[in-house]
PDB file of C-alpha atoms in Angstrom:
ATOM      1  CA  MET A   1     -82.933  66.691 -92.794  1.00  0.00           C
ATOM      2  CA  THR A   2     -80.123  69.128 -93.034  1.00  0.00           C
ATOM      3  CA  VAL A   3     -76.764  68.957 -91.343  1.00  0.00           C
ATOM      4  CA  THR A   4     -76.402  71.179 -88.272  1.00  0.00           C
ATOM      5  CA  ILE A   5     -73.165  72.185 -86.628  1.00  0.00           C
ATOM      6  CA  TYR A   6     -72.862  73.811 -83.230  1.00  0.00           C
ATOM      7  CA  HIS A   7     -69.833  75.893 -84.125  1.00  0.00           C
ATOM      8  CA  ASN A   8     -67.235  78.221 -82.674  1.00  0.00           C
ATOM      9  CA  PRO A   9     -65.469  80.097 -85.446  1.00  0.00           C
ATOM     10  CA  ASP A  10     -62.505  80.712 -83.131  1.00  0.00           C
ATOM     11  CA  CYS A  11     -61.864  76.951 -82.842  1.00  0.00           C
ATOM     12  CA  GLY A  12     -59.643  75.231 -85.379  1.00  0.00           C
ATOM     13  CA  THR A  13     -61.345  71.845 -84.831  1.00  0.00           C
ATOM     14  CA  SER A  14     -64.712  73.460 -85.438  1.00  0.00           C
ATOM     15  CA  ARG A  15     -63.462  75.221 -88.598  1.00  0.00           C
ATOM     16  CA  ASN A  16     -61.962  71.972 -89.922  1.00  0.00           C
ATOM     17  CA  THR A  17     -65.223  70.133 -89.231  1.00  0.00           C
ATOM     18  CA  LEU A  18     -67.260  72.791 -91.020  1.00  0.00           C
ATOM     19  CA  ALA A  19     -64.898  72.618 -94.001  1.00  0.00           C
ATOM     20  CA  MET A  20     -65.296  68.817 -94.206  1.00  0.00           C
ATOM     21  CA  ILE A  21     -69.082  69.136 -94.081  1.00  0.00           C
ATOM     22  CA  ARG A  22     -68.987  71.675 -96.910  1.00  0.00           C
ATOM     23  CA  GLN A  23     -66.522  69.576 -98.930  1.00  0.00           C
ATOM     24  CA  SER A  24     -69.002  66.671 -98.654  1.00  0.00           C
ATOM     25  CA  GLY A  25     -71.497  68.768-100.614  1.00  0.00           C
ATOM     26  CA  GLU A  26     -73.634  69.863 -97.673  1.00  0.00           C
ATOM     27  CA  GLU A  27     -74.314  73.462 -96.662  1.00  0.00           C
ATOM     28  CA  PRO A  28     -75.060  73.037 -92.985  1.00  0.00           C
ATOM     29  CA  GLU A  29     -77.115  75.112 -90.616  1.00  0.00           C
ATOM     30  CA  VAL A  30     -74.360  76.797 -88.605  1.00  0.00           C
ATOM     31  CA  ILE A  31     -75.257  77.649 -85.027  1.00  0.00           C
ATOM     32  CA  GLU A  32     -72.619  79.759 -83.286  1.00  0.00           C
ATOM     33  CA  TYR A  33     -73.430  78.271 -79.913  1.00  0.00           C
ATOM     34  CA  LEU A  34     -71.686  80.987 -77.897  1.00  0.00           C
ATOM     35  CA  LYS A  35     -74.053  83.560 -79.442  1.00  0.00           C
ATOM     36  CA  ASN A  36     -77.101  81.250 -79.579  1.00  0.00           C
ATOM     37  CA  PRO A  37     -76.641  78.465 -77.036  1.00  0.00           C
ATOM     38  CA  PRO A  38     -78.936  75.447 -77.219  1.00  0.00           C
ATOM     39  CA  SER A  39     -81.752  75.339 -74.724  1.00  0.00           C
ATOM     40  CA  ARG A  40     -81.327  73.014 -71.773  1.00  0.00           C
ATOM     41  CA  GLU A  41     -83.801  70.627 -73.402  1.00  0.00           C
ATOM     42  CA  LYS A  42     -81.914  70.674 -76.709  1.00  0.00           C
ATOM     43  CA  LEU A  43     -78.586  70.107 -74.967  1.00  0.00           C
ATOM     44  CA  ILE A  44     -80.054  67.116 -73.063  1.00  0.00           C
ATOM     45  CA  GLU A  45     -81.354  65.782 -76.393  1.00  0.00           C
ATOM     46  CA  LEU A  46     -77.968  66.161 -78.095  1.00  0.00           C
ATOM     47  CA  ILE A  47     -76.104  64.514 -75.195  1.00  0.00           C
ATOM     48  CA  ALA A  48     -78.528  61.609 -75.179  1.00  0.00           C
ATOM     49  CA  ALA A  49     -78.280  61.157 -78.947  1.00  0.00           C
ATOM     50  CA  MET A  50     -74.489  60.888 -78.588  1.00  0.00           C
ATOM     51  CA  GLY A  51     -74.876  58.313 -75.818  1.00  0.00           C
ATOM     52  CA  LYS A  52     -72.916  60.515 -73.443  1.00  0.00           C
ATOM     53  CA  LYS A  53     -73.280  62.089 -70.023  1.00  0.00           C
ATOM     54  CA  PRO A  54     -73.168  65.862 -69.476  1.00  0.00           C
ATOM     55  CA  ARG A  55     -69.715  65.559 -67.877  1.00  0.00           C
ATOM     56  CA  ASP A  56     -68.446  63.975 -71.147  1.00  0.00           C
ATOM     57  CA  LEU A  57     -69.189  67.248 -72.943  1.00  0.00           C
ATOM     58  CA  LEU A  58     -67.423  69.566 -70.510  1.00  0.00           C
ATOM     59  CA  ARG A  59     -64.669  71.636 -72.056  1.00  0.00           C
ATOM     60  CA  GLU A  60     -61.737  72.512 -69.773  1.00  0.00           C
ATOM     61  CA  LYS A  61     -59.379  74.638 -71.864  1.00  0.00           C
ATOM     62  CA  GLY A  62     -60.208  78.332 -72.017  1.00  0.00           C
ATOM     63  CA  THR A  63     -63.210  77.962 -69.691  1.00  0.00           C
ATOM     64  CA  PRO A  64     -64.056  78.505 -66.028  1.00  0.00           C
ATOM     65  CA  TYR A  65     -63.826  74.723 -65.503  1.00  0.00           C
ATOM     66  CA  ALA A  66     -61.067  74.902 -62.882  1.00  0.00           C
ATOM     67  CA  GLU A  67     -62.465  77.943 -61.066  1.00  0.00           C
ATOM     68  CA  LEU A  68     -65.844  76.237 -60.771  1.00  0.00           C
ATOM     69  CA  ASP A  69     -64.205  73.001 -59.522  1.00  0.00           C
ATOM     70  CA  LEU A  70     -65.990  71.000 -62.246  1.00  0.00           C
ATOM     71  CA  GLY A  71     -63.500  68.146 -62.002  1.00  0.00           C
ATOM     72  CA  ASN A  72     -65.018  67.388 -58.609  1.00  0.00           C
ATOM     73  CA  PRO A  73     -67.268  64.320 -58.856  1.00  0.00           C
ATOM     74  CA  LYS A  74     -69.759  65.875 -56.413  1.00  0.00           C
ATOM     75  CA  TRP A  75     -71.577  67.659 -59.236  1.00  0.00           C
ATOM     76  CA  THR A  76     -74.665  65.884 -60.524  1.00  0.00           C
ATOM     77  CA  ASP A  77     -75.660  65.735 -64.194  1.00  0.00           C
ATOM     78  CA  ASP A  78     -78.309  68.399 -63.547  1.00  0.00           C
ATOM     79  CA  GLU A  79     -75.739  70.661 -61.875  1.00  0.00           C
ATOM     80  CA  ILE A  80     -73.287  70.168 -64.785  1.00  0.00           C
ATOM     81  CA  LEU A  81     -76.108  71.171 -67.166  1.00  0.00           C
ATOM     82  CA  ASP A  82     -76.779  74.256 -65.012  1.00  0.00           C
ATOM     83  CA  PHE A  83     -73.107  75.269 -65.355  1.00  0.00           C
ATOM     84  CA  MET A  84     -73.269  74.748 -69.141  1.00  0.00           C
ATOM     85  CA  MET A  85     -76.365  76.884 -69.377  1.00  0.00           C
ATOM     86  CA  ALA A  86     -74.710  79.649 -67.329  1.00  0.00           C
ATOM     87  CA  HIS A  87     -71.376  79.347 -69.211  1.00  0.00           C
ATOM     88  CA  PRO A  88     -71.917  77.994 -72.778  1.00  0.00           C
ATOM     89  CA  ILE A  89     -68.131  78.039 -73.314  1.00  0.00           C
ATOM     90  CA  LEU A  90     -68.122  74.889 -71.136  1.00  0.00           C
ATOM     91  CA  ILE A  91     -69.954  72.983 -73.885  1.00  0.00           C
ATOM     92  CA  ASN A  92     -67.350  71.158 -75.941  1.00  0.00           C
ATOM     93  CA  ARG A  93     -67.626  71.550 -79.685  1.00  0.00           C
ATOM     94  CA  PRO A  94     -68.276  71.105 -82.511  1.00  0.00           C
ATOM     95  CA  ILE A  95     -71.426  69.054 -82.198  1.00  0.00           C
ATOM     96  CA  VAL A  96     -72.750  67.868 -85.539  1.00  0.00           C
ATOM     97  CA  VAL A  97     -76.223  66.531 -86.234  1.00  0.00           C
ATOM     98  CA  THR A  98     -77.218  64.646 -89.388  1.00  0.00           C
ATOM     99  CA  ARG A  99     -79.910  62.087 -90.207  1.00  0.00           C
ATOM    100  CA  LEU A 100     -77.237  59.445 -89.510  1.00  0.00           C
ATOM    101  CA  GLY A 101     -76.484  60.574 -85.954  1.00  0.00           C
ATOM    102  CA  VAL A 102     -74.942  63.106 -83.650  1.00  0.00           C
ATOM    103  CA  VAL A 103     -71.233  63.385 -82.790  1.00  0.00           C
ATOM    104  CA  LEU A 104     -68.876  65.549 -80.859  1.00  0.00           C
ATOM    105  CA  ALA A 105     -66.429  66.018 -83.734  1.00  0.00           C
ATOM    106  CA  ARG A 106     -63.250  65.765 -81.725  1.00  0.00           C
ATOM    107  CA  PRO A 107     -61.188  64.952 -83.651  1.00  0.00           C
ATOM    108  CA  SER A 108     -62.812  66.793 -86.544  1.00  0.00           C
ATOM    109  CA  GLU A 109     -62.708  63.731 -88.838  1.00  0.00           C
ATOM    110  CA  ALA A 110     -65.242  62.013 -86.538  1.00  0.00           C
ATOM    111  CA  VAL A 111     -67.805  63.956 -88.570  1.00  0.00           C
ATOM    112  CA  LEU A 112     -67.129  61.666 -91.555  1.00  0.00           C
ATOM    113  CA  ASP A 113     -68.870  58.818 -89.702  1.00  0.00           C
ATOM    114  CA  ILE A 114     -72.250  60.628 -89.859  1.00  0.00           C
ATOM    115  CA  LEU A 115     -72.092  62.553 -93.128  1.00  0.00           C
ATOM    116  CA  PRO A 116     -74.518  61.381 -95.848  1.00  0.00           C
ATOM    117  CA  ASN A 117     -71.568  61.655 -98.269  1.00  0.00           C
ATOM    118  CA  PRO A 118     -68.354  60.843 -96.341  1.00  0.00           C
ATOM    119  CA  ASN A 119     -66.300  60.677 -99.547  1.00  0.00           C
ATOM    120  CA  ILE A 120     -64.982  64.247 -99.360  1.00  0.00           C
ATOM    121  CA  GLY A 121     -61.921  63.774-101.567  1.00  0.00           C
ATOM    122  CA  PRO A 122     -58.511  65.066-100.482  1.00  0.00           C
ATOM    123  CA  PHE A 123     -58.640  67.021 -97.242  1.00  0.00           C
ATOM    124  CA  VAL A 124     -55.906  68.620 -95.145  1.00  0.00           C
ATOM    125  CA  LYS A 125     -56.597  70.296 -91.817  1.00  0.00           C
ATOM    126  CA  GLU A 126     -55.541  73.866 -91.120  1.00  0.00           C
ATOM    127  CA  ASP A 127     -52.467  72.598 -89.266  1.00  0.00           C
ATOM    128  CA  GLY A 128     -51.345  70.508 -92.242  1.00  0.00           C
ATOM    129  CA  GLU A 129     -52.527  67.084 -90.985  1.00  0.00           C
ATOM    130  CA  VAL A 130     -53.831  64.973 -93.864  1.00  0.00           C
ATOM    131  CA  VAL A 131     -57.274  63.515 -93.228  1.00  0.00           C
ATOM    132  CA  VAL A 132     -57.939  62.103 -96.685  1.00  0.00           C
ATOM    133  CA  ASP A 133     -55.075  61.688 -99.163  1.00  0.00           C
ATOM    134  CA  THR A 134     -55.168  62.386-102.884  1.00  0.00           C
ATOM    135  CA  LYS A 135     -56.262  58.765-103.536  1.00  0.00           C
ATOM    136  CA  GLY A 136     -59.297  59.162-101.290  1.00  0.00           C
ATOM    137  CA  LYS A 137     -57.817  57.036 -98.482  1.00  0.00           C
ATOM    138  CA  ARG A 138     -58.746  58.184 -94.989  1.00  0.00           C
ATOM    139  CA  ILE A 139     -55.494  58.728 -93.083  1.00  0.00           C
ATOM    140  CA  ALA A 140     -56.550  60.236 -89.767  1.00  0.00           C
TER     141      ALA A 140
END
């Protein structure tokens, strides 16, 4: 099985996650989820595999979250999924799938927990935060 990342190239966390995957020796299937959103069935499958609820995957920043009143607990899981299908930007990212599991890679170094080869060597995020030092010790 290959590694798959549901990716937004405009997101620094998503870019860092993709870089870590590549540094691990994998060339993932990259799905730009804003251009090619997952089907409702696929999204339900991903959420279940992460052991989360749809609300756990809602993104607030830079989305219509507030305008749609999505913080209101009145919305059911099915309704939250409807909103995500209508507005894919509401789906938090990056979501990474490997044979070892599925994670919402926030923070980006969460991806290391499911990579077949988590020993990526030294890695520094775009913002300068050290994830793995030059001795191979995971810092973040």
